[in-house]
XYZ file of C-alpha atoms in Angstrom:
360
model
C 0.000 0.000 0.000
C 1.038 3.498 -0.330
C 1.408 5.442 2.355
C 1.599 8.602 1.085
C 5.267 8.744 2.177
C 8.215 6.541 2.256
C 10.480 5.851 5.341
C 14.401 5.923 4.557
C 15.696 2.971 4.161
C 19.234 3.827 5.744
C 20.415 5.833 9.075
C 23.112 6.078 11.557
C 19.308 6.119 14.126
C 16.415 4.228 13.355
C 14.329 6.534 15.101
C 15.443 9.963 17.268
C 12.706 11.722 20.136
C 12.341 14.888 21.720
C 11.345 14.957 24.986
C 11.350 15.111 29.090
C 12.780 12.370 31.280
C 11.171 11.626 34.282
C 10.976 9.611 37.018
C 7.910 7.954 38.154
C 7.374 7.170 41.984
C 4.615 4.011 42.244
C 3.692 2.501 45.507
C 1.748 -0.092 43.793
C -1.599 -0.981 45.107
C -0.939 1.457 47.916
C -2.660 5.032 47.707
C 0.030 7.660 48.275
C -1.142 8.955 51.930
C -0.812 5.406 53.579
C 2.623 4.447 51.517
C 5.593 3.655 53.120
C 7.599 2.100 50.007
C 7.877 2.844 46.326
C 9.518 2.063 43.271
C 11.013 4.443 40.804
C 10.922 4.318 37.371
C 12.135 5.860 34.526
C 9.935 7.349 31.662
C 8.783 10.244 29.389
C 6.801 9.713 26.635
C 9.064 10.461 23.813
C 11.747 8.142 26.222
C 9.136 5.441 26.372
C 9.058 5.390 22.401
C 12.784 5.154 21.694
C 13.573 2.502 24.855
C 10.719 0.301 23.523
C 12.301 0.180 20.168
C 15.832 -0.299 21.102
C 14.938 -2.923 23.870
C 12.093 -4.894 22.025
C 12.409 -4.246 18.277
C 16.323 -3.705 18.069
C 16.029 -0.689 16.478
C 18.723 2.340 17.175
C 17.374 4.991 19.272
C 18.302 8.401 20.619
C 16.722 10.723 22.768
C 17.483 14.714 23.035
C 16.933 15.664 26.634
C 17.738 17.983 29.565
C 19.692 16.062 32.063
C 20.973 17.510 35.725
C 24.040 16.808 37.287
C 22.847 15.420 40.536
C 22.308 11.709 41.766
C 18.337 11.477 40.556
C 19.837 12.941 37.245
C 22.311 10.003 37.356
C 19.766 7.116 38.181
C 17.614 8.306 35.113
C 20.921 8.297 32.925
C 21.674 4.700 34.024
C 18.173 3.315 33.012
C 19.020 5.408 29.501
C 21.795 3.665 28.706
C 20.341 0.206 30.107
C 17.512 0.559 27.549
C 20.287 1.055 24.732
C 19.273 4.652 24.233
C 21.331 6.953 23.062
C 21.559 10.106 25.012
C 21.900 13.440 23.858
C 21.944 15.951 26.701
C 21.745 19.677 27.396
C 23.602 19.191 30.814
C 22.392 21.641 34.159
C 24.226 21.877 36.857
C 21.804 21.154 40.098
C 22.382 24.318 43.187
C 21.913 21.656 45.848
C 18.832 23.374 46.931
C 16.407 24.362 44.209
C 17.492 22.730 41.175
C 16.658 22.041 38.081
C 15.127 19.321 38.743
C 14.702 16.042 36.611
C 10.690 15.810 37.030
C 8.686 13.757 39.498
C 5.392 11.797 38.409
C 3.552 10.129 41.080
C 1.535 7.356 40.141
C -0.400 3.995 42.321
C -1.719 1.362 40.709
C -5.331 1.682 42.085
C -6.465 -1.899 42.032
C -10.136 -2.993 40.952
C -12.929 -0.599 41.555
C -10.468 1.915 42.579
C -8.779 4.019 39.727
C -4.786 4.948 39.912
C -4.020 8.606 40.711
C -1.450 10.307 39.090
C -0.264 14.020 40.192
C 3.192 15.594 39.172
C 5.788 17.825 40.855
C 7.559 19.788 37.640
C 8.635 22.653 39.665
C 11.799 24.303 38.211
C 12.114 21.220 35.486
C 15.135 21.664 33.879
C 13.618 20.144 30.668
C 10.691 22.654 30.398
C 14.258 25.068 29.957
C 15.464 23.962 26.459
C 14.998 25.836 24.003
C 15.637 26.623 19.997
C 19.582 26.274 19.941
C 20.266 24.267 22.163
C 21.066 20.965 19.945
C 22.809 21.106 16.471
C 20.338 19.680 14.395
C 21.865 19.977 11.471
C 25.021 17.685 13.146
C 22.233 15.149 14.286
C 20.174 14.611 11.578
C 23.408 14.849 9.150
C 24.649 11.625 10.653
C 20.893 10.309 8.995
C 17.880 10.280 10.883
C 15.240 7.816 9.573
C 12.133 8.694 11.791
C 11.844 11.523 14.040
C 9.433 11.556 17.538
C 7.877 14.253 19.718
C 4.806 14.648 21.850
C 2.312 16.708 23.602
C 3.084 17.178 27.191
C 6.706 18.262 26.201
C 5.204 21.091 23.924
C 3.052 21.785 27.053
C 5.739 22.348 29.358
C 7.078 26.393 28.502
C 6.975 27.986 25.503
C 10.067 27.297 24.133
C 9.718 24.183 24.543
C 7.337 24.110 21.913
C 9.417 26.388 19.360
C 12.020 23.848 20.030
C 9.632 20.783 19.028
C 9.056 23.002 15.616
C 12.438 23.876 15.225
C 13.448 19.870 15.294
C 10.230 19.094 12.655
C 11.579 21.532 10.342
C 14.949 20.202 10.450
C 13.951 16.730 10.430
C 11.623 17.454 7.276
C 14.328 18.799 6.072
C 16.849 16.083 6.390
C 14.073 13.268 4.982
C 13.242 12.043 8.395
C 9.355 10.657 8.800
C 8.241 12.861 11.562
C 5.313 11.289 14.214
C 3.642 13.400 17.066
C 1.696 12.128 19.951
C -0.887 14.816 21.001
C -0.920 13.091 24.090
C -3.458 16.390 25.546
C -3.497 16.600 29.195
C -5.832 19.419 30.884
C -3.513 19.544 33.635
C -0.370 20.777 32.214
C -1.829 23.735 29.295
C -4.357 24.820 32.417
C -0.907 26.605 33.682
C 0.591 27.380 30.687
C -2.311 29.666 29.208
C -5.299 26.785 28.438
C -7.122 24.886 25.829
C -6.479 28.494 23.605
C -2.498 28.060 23.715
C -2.545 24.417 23.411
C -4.942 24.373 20.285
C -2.682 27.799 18.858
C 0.995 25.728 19.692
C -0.053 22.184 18.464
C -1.195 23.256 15.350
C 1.743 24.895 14.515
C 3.462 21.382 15.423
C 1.490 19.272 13.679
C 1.723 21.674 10.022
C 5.104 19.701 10.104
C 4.184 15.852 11.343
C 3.665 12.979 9.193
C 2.162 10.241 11.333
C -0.170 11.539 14.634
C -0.898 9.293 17.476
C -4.238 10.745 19.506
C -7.877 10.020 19.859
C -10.994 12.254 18.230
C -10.580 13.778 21.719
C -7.183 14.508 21.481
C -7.796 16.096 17.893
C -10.791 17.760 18.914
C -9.445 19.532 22.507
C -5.993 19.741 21.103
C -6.562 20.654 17.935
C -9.770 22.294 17.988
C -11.186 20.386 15.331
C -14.788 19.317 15.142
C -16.309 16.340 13.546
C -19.722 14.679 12.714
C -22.393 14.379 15.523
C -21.794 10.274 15.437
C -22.856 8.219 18.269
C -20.757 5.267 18.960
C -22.157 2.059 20.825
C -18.810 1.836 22.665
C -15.445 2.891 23.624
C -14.302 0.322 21.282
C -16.112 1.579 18.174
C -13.962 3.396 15.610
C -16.652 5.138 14.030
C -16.159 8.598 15.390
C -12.536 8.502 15.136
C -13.155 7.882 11.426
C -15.258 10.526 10.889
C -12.958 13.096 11.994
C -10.228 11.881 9.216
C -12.041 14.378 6.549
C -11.439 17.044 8.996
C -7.852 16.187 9.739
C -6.647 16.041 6.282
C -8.478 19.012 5.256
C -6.946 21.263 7.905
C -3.481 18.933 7.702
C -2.908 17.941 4.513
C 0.632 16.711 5.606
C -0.638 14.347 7.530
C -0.565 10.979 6.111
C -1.772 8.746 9.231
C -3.545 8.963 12.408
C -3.263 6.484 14.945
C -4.750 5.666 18.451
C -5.590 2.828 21.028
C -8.711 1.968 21.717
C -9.930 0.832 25.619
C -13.157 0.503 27.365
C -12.106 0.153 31.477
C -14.212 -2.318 33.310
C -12.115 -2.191 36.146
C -8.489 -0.708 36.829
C -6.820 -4.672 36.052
C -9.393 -5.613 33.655
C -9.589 -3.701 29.899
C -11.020 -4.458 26.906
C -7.943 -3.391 24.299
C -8.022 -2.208 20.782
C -6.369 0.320 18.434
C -7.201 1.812 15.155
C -5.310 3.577 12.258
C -6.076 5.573 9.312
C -3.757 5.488 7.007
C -3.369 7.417 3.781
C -7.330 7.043 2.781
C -7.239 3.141 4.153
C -9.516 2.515 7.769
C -7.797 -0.192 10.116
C -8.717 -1.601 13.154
C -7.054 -4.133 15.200
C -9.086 -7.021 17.261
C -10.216 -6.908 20.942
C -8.166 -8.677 23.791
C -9.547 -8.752 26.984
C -6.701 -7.448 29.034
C -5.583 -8.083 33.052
C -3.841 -5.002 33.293
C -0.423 -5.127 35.674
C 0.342 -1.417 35.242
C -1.352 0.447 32.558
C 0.567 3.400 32.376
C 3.114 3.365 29.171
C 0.527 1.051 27.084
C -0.173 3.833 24.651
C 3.566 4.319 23.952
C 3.805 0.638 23.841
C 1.277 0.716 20.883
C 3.190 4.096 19.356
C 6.507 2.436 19.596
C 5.137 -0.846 18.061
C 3.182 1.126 15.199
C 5.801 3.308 14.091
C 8.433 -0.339 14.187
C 5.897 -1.917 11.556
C 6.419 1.019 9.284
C 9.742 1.156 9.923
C 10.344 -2.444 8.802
C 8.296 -1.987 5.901
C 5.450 -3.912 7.377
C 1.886 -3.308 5.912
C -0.369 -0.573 7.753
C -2.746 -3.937 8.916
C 0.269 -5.667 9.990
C 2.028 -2.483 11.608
C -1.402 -1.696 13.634
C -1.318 -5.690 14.350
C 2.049 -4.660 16.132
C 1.391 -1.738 17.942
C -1.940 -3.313 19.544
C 0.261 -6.427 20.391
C 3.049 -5.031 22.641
C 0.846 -2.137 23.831
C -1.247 -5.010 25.535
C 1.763 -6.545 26.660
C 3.525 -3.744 27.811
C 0.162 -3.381 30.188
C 1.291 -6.847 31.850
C 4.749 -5.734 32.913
C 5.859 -3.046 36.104
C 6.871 0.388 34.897
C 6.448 2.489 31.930
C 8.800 0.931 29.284
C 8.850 -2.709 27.558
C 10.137 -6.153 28.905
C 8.955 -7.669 26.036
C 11.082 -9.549 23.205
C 9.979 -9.000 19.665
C 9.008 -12.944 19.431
C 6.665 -12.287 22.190
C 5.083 -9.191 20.606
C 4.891 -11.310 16.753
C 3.213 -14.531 18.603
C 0.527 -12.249 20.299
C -0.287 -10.282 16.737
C -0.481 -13.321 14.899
C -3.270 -14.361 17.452
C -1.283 -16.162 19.934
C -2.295 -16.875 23.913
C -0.844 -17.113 27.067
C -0.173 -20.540 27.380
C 2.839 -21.965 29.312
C 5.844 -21.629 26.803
C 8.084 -24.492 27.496
């Protein structure tokens, strides 16, 4: 199939992101005010992408990032490397005191009727401080870039941090790079940054210059500001209203080529029904249903991103690469933390229908 554009076949990276590393604190089942424990894990949505394709899908991955020289700075740099990810760093020096700061996401697990919370501490982030300049594009993408990455909440976090997503589409475009953007809207973050106004006015700008977009008809409709048909859909699973809004989308985009997003109906905080849909270039896809028992649900939609954008990548077909994404977004859901532990045989096996019977 065409896709209405065509992935370089060559690159010193397989795929290159733009974004915030954080570190997640998770007490597990345990709401925050009783906790006396936690775990700490490493993530970022643009991160999440390029660790889930170097670790699962063997695919060479770099991420630009603020990092601060201080011992939380150095924890998130270990996990970096252990995920074979390529770091390229605007380095801050922490004051002892005040920062930067690498950011803080809280996050419990919630467990059956009750939901997980998630609240952030981004005070004085030293990633919501880069800005145009501060990486040498030209040097980067020079070396060949084949797909570039970027997302939402790091455009949300200061305003240059959204010139500085634009300034890295341009120069990707530029260079031949495919360029993907998860819209990834969160209320939370533009309601201190200047609202639903600001977020519509900076991630329209961004997406003038994106190829592939990952979000929902809500993400494209509060982020965005586009509206679509008056559809009513029988369920959370149904595509239909997400495929009415693809008129809209290319008629306001015409650079975009494919839209992409998981679909999930919550019955209960461990137990999701799990789907995803594409459009891609004209072409409607929709992968099947699994009934999930959800582990740890945060990082599933990058699981599915990460796993989408691979099947392109390899030259996969869009019902294959959707197969993919689905597959090791639902598996990701199984594991601790916000980043793969699957292997790419695990991820295959599961798309081409396979179940959770004892492997011996």
């Amino acid at each position: 199939m065409n896709l209405g554009f065509e992935v370089p076949q060559k690159g010193a990276l397989d795929l290159l992101s733009l974004g915030a590393l954080v570190h997640r604190i998770d007490p597990g089942i345990i709401p925050f005010r009783k906790a006396t424990e936690v775990k700490i894990h490493v993530s970022g949505g643009e991160f999440n992408v390029a660790a889930n394709l170097s670790d699962c899908f063997v695919q060479r991955t770099a991420i630009a990032s603020a990092m601060v020289k201080y011992p939380i700075g150095d924890l998130i740099a270990e996990r970096v490397r252990g995920m074979g990810v390529r770091p390229i760093y605007r380095m801050f020096e922490h004051d002892g005191v005040r920062g930067p700061n690498m950011a803080t996401v809280y996050s419990d697990r919630g467990l059956g009727v009750r939901a997980p919370v998630v609240f952030y501490n981004r005070c004085n982030e030293a990633a919501a401080q880069l800005k145009p300049g501060d990486f040498d594009w030209t040097a980067i993408f020079g070396e060949g870039v084949r797909w570039f990455h970027s997302g939402g909440i790091f455009a949300a976090l200061s305003e240059t941090t959204a010139e500085l997503v634009i300034e890295a589409m341009k120069a990707a475009r530029k260079a031949g790079a495919i360029t993907s953007f998860d819209l990834n809207y969160r209320e939370k973050l533009w309601k201190i940054s200047g609202g639903i106004d600001r977020a519509q006015s900076v991630l329209s700008a961004i997406v003038e210059n994106v190829d592939v977009l990952v979000g929902n008809e809500e993400d494209l409709q509060k982020g965005l500001g586009l509206t679509g048909p008056e559809v009513h859909t029988k369920s959370k699973l149904d595509p239909t209203a997400f495929f009415a809004m693809m008129g809209t989308v290319v008629q306001r985009f015409p650079n975009v080529k494919a839209v992409a997003t998981t679909l999930r109906e919550v019955h209960s905080t461990n137990h999701h029904s799990w789907s995803a849909v594409a459009w891609v270039n004209g072409q409607q896809l929709h992968a099947p249903t699994a009934e999930l028992t959800v582990y740890d649900r945060v990082g599933g939609g990058d699981g599915f991103a990460s796993g989408f954008i691979y099947g392109l990548l390899a030259g996969e077909a869009p019902e294959e690469a959707i197969k993919l994404g689905w597959a090791h977004g639902a598996l990701l859901t199984t594991f601790p933390g916000d980043t793969t532990m699957a292997t790419l045989e695990q991820v295959k096996a599961f798309a081409a229908g396979g179940s959770a019977r004892i492997q011996r």
